[in-house]
PDB file of C-alpha atoms in Angstrom:
ATOM      1  CA  ASN A   1     102.869  87.586 117.385  1.00 82.00           C
ATOM      2  CA  HIS A   2     101.612  88.309 114.492  1.00 83.00           C
ATOM      3  CA  ALA A   3     104.924  89.719 113.098  1.00 87.00           C
ATOM      4  CA  LEU A   4     107.035  87.057 114.495  1.00 90.00           C
ATOM      5  CA  TYR A   5     104.694  84.641 112.451  1.00 92.00           C
ATOM      6  CA  HIS A   6     104.481  86.798 109.299  1.00 91.00           C
ATOM      7  CA  GLU A   7     108.627  86.740 109.563  1.00 92.00           C
ATOM      8  CA  PHE A   8     108.653  82.765 110.225  1.00 92.00           C
ATOM      9  CA  PHE A   9     106.513  82.345 107.036  1.00 92.00           C
ATOM     10  CA  ARG A  10     108.613  84.339 105.063  1.00 93.00           C
ATOM     11  CA  ASN A  11     112.089  82.700 106.167  1.00 92.00           C
ATOM     12  CA  TYR A  12     110.384  79.458 105.162  1.00 94.00           C
ATOM     13  CA  VAL A  13     108.965  80.414 101.617  1.00 94.00           C
ATOM     14  CA  ASP A  14     113.060  82.011 101.028  1.00 92.00           C
ATOM     15  CA  ASP A  15     114.408  79.033 102.253  1.00 93.00           C
ATOM     16  CA  ASN A  16     112.372  76.899 100.278  1.00 95.00           C
ATOM     17  CA  VAL A  17     111.262  78.706  97.061  1.00 94.00           C
ATOM     18  CA  ALA A  18     113.442  79.986  94.257  1.00 94.00           C
ATOM     19  CA  GLY A  19     113.359  83.761  93.204  1.00 92.00           C
ATOM     20  CA  LYS A  20     113.496  86.864  94.682  1.00 91.00           C
ATOM     21  CA  LYS A  21     112.754  87.292  98.457  1.00 91.00           C
ATOM     22  CA  VAL A  22     109.429  87.867 100.018  1.00 93.00           C
ATOM     23  CA  LEU A  23     109.036  91.016 101.551  1.00 95.00           C
ATOM     24  CA  ILE A  24     106.741  92.580 104.704  1.00 95.00           C
ATOM     25  CA  VAL A  25     104.570  95.471 104.948  1.00 97.00           C
ATOM     26  CA  PRO A  26     104.818  96.390 108.694  1.00 97.00           C
ATOM     27  CA  GLY A  27     100.936  97.339 108.929  1.00 97.00           C
ATOM     28  CA  GLY A  28     100.966  95.795 112.465  1.00 96.00           C
ATOM     29  CA  LEU A  29     103.613  97.628 113.870  1.00 96.00           C
ATOM     30  CA  ALA A  30     102.632 101.142 112.402  1.00 98.00           C
ATOM     31  CA  LEU A  31      99.227 100.472 114.259  1.00 98.00           C
ATOM     32  CA  VAL A  32     101.190  99.707 117.481  1.00 97.00           C
ATOM     33  CA  GLU A  33     103.504 102.722 116.985  1.00 98.00           C
ATOM     34  CA  LEU A  34     100.141 104.809 116.458  1.00 98.00           C
ATOM     35  CA  LYS A  35      98.728 103.705 119.860  1.00 98.00           C
ATOM     36  CA  ARG A  36     101.780 104.594 121.669  1.00 98.00           C
ATOM     37  CA  GLN A  37     101.859 107.690 120.291  1.00 98.00           C
ATOM     38  CA  ILE A  38      98.137 107.982 121.152  1.00 98.00           C
ATOM     39  CA  ASP A  39      98.207 107.074 124.505  1.00 98.00           C
ATOM     40  CA  ALA A  40     101.056 109.647 124.929  1.00 98.00           C
ATOM     41  CA  GLY A  41      99.166 112.600 123.871  1.00 98.00           C
ATOM     42  CA  LEU A  42     100.999 113.167 120.769  1.00 98.00           C
ATOM     43  CA  VAL A  43      98.382 112.799 118.199  1.00 98.00           C
ATOM     44  CA  PRO A  44      96.100 115.986 118.698  1.00 98.00           C
ATOM     45  CA  GLY A  45      92.330 115.005 118.733  1.00 97.00           C
ATOM     46  CA  TYR A  46      92.945 111.211 119.177  1.00 97.00           C
ATOM     47  CA  THR A  47      92.606 110.011 123.096  1.00 97.00           C
ATOM     48  CA  ASP A  48      91.104 106.187 122.332  1.00 97.00           C
ATOM     49  CA  PHE A  49      93.296 104.049 119.909  1.00 98.00           C
ATOM     50  CA  PHE A  50      90.679 101.443 119.518  1.00 97.00           C
ATOM     51  CA  GLY A  51      87.722 103.558 119.555  1.00 96.00           C
ATOM     52  CA  SER A  52      89.481 105.693 116.875  1.00 96.00           C
ATOM     53  CA  ILE A  53      91.069 103.581 114.798  1.00 98.00           C
ATOM     54  CA  PHE A  54      88.947 100.286 114.612  1.00 97.00           C
ATOM     55  CA  ALA A  55      85.408 100.082 113.562  1.00 97.00           C
ATOM     56  CA  ASP A  56      84.998  96.591 114.985  1.00 96.00           C
ATOM     57  CA  GLU A  57      87.203  93.942 116.554  1.00 92.00           C
ATOM     58  CA  GLU A  58      89.116  93.763 113.302  1.00 93.00           C
ATOM     59  CA  HIS A  59      88.199  96.666 110.624  1.00 97.00           C
ATOM     60  CA  LEU A  60      89.920  99.726 110.555  1.00 98.00           C
ATOM     61  CA  THR A  61      88.126 103.205 110.188  1.00 98.00           C
ATOM     62  CA  VAL A  62      89.138 105.285 107.459  1.00 98.00           C
ATOM     63  CA  PRO A  63      91.945 106.883 109.330  1.00 98.00           C
ATOM     64  CA  GLY A  64      93.421 103.310 110.395  1.00 98.00           C
ATOM     65  CA  GLN A  65      93.078 102.276 106.565  1.00 98.00           C
ATOM     66  CA  TYR A  66      95.232 105.550 105.562  1.00 98.00           C
ATOM     67  CA  LEU A  67      97.716 104.750 108.104  1.00 98.00           C
ATOM     68  CA  ILE A  68      97.919 101.079 106.232  1.00 98.00           C
ATOM     69  CA  SER A  69      98.027 102.505 102.948  1.00 98.00           C
ATOM     70  CA  LEU A  70     100.591 104.879 103.868  1.00 98.00           C
ATOM     71  CA  VAL A  71     103.129 102.064 104.637  1.00 98.00           C
ATOM     72  CA  PHE A  72     102.356 100.150 101.641  1.00 98.00           C
ATOM     73  CA  TYR A  73     102.939 103.397  99.950  1.00 98.00           C
ATOM     74  CA  SER A  74     106.488 103.603 101.686  1.00 98.00           C
ATOM     75  CA  CYS A  75     106.948  99.964 100.794  1.00 97.00           C
ATOM     76  CA  LEU A  76     106.406 100.174  97.090  1.00 97.00           C
ATOM     77  CA  TYR A  77     107.887 103.192  96.307  1.00 97.00           C
ATOM     78  CA  ARG A  78     110.750 103.237  98.835  1.00 97.00           C
ATOM     79  CA  GLN A  79     110.058 107.108  99.778  1.00 97.00           C
ATOM     80  CA  THR A  80     108.619 108.951 102.349  1.00 98.00           C
ATOM     81  CA  PRO A  81     104.857 109.951 101.979  1.00 98.00           C
ATOM     82  CA  GLU A  82     105.241 112.642 103.784  1.00 98.00           C
ATOM     83  CA  ASN A  83     103.878 115.651 102.118  1.00 96.00           C
ATOM     84  CA  ARG A  84     102.995 113.224  99.092  1.00 97.00           C
ATOM     85  CA  VAL A  85     100.016 111.779  99.970  1.00 96.00           C
ATOM     86  CA  THR A  86      96.694 113.136 100.013  1.00 97.00           C
ATOM     87  CA  TYR A  87      94.701 112.536 102.777  1.00 97.00           C
ATOM     88  CA  ALA A  88      91.372 114.175 101.448  1.00 97.00           C
ATOM     89  CA  GLY A  89      88.108 112.232 102.436  1.00 96.00           C
ATOM     90  CA  THR A  90      90.059 111.020 105.615  1.00 97.00           C
ATOM     91  CA  ASN A  91      88.435 113.723 107.761  1.00 95.00           C
ATOM     92  CA  LEU A  92      91.937 113.971 109.333  1.00 98.00           C
ATOM     93  CA  THR A  93      93.738 117.248 109.817  1.00 98.00           C
ATOM     94  CA  ALA A  94      96.735 118.069 107.828  1.00 98.00           C
ATOM     95  CA  GLN A  95      98.313 117.391 111.084  1.00 98.00           C
ATOM     96  CA  GLN A  96      97.315 114.555 111.937  1.00 98.00           C
ATOM     97  CA  ALA A  97      97.946 113.334 108.389  1.00 98.00           C
ATOM     98  CA  LEU A  98     101.447 114.234 108.969  1.00 98.00           C
ATOM     99  CA  ILE A  99     101.691 112.575 112.279  1.00 98.00           C
ATOM    100  CA  LEU A 100     100.160 109.176 110.134  1.00 98.00           C
ATOM    101  CA  GLN A 101     102.293 109.893 106.945  1.00 98.00           C
ATOM    102  CA  SER A 102     105.512 110.085 109.791  1.00 98.00           C
ATOM    103  CA  ILE A 103     104.624 106.710 111.647  1.00 98.00           C
ATOM    104  CA  ALA A 104     104.170 104.955 107.973  1.00 98.00           C
ATOM    105  CA  TRP A 105     107.747 105.939 106.948  1.00 98.00           C
ATOM    106  CA  ASN A 106     109.545 105.925 110.506  1.00 98.00           C
ATOM    107  CA  ILE A 107     108.262 102.115 110.750  1.00 98.00           C
ATOM    108  CA  ALA A 108     108.836 101.081 107.023  1.00 98.00           C
ATOM    109  CA  SER A 109     111.998 102.537 106.480  1.00 97.00           C
ATOM    110  CA  SER A 110     113.695 101.176 109.967  1.00 97.00           C
ATOM    111  CA  TYR A 111     112.064  97.583 109.434  1.00 96.00           C
ATOM    112  CA  PRO A 112     114.575  95.340 107.636  1.00 94.00           C
ATOM    113  CA  LEU A 113     112.273  93.237 105.844  1.00 95.00           C
ATOM    114  CA  SER A 114     110.210  96.015 104.379  1.00 96.00           C
ATOM    115  CA  GLY A 115     112.814  96.028 101.659  1.00 93.00           C
ATOM    116  CA  ILE A 116     113.460 100.122 101.995  1.00 94.00           C
ATOM    117  CA  SER A 117     117.019  99.423 103.107  1.00 84.00           C
ATOM    118  CA  GLN A 118     118.238  97.468 100.466  1.00 63.00           C
TER     119      GLN A 118
END
C-alpha cells in the first residue's frame, strides 16, 4: 500500500508541476524482498526478519539501514553496489553484505519509477 501511495503522489506531482519527473527510491520493496529471502532461508545467519531488521516498530537496525542506503546508492549512481560499497561497521559478513547489495540492485534496477532504466 505504501508503494501505491508514493506512486499516486508521484503521478499527481508530475501531472501538476512543471519540471523533471519525480523518481521513487523503492526502499520498502527491497525490505519486502529481504523478508522473502530470509523466510526462504536464503540469508545465512538470519531467521527472524523483524527481529533482525527492525529495532522497534518503525526504526531499522544497522543491517536494515545498510539495505536502504544501498537502494539509494543504486538509484543515485545508477549502478550496482555489489562489491563497490563497504559494509564496515554493519556487523554483516561479506556474504550477507553481498546478498543485501544484490537485493538493492535487483529491486532498484527493475523498478520502473527509480529512473535507472531510463
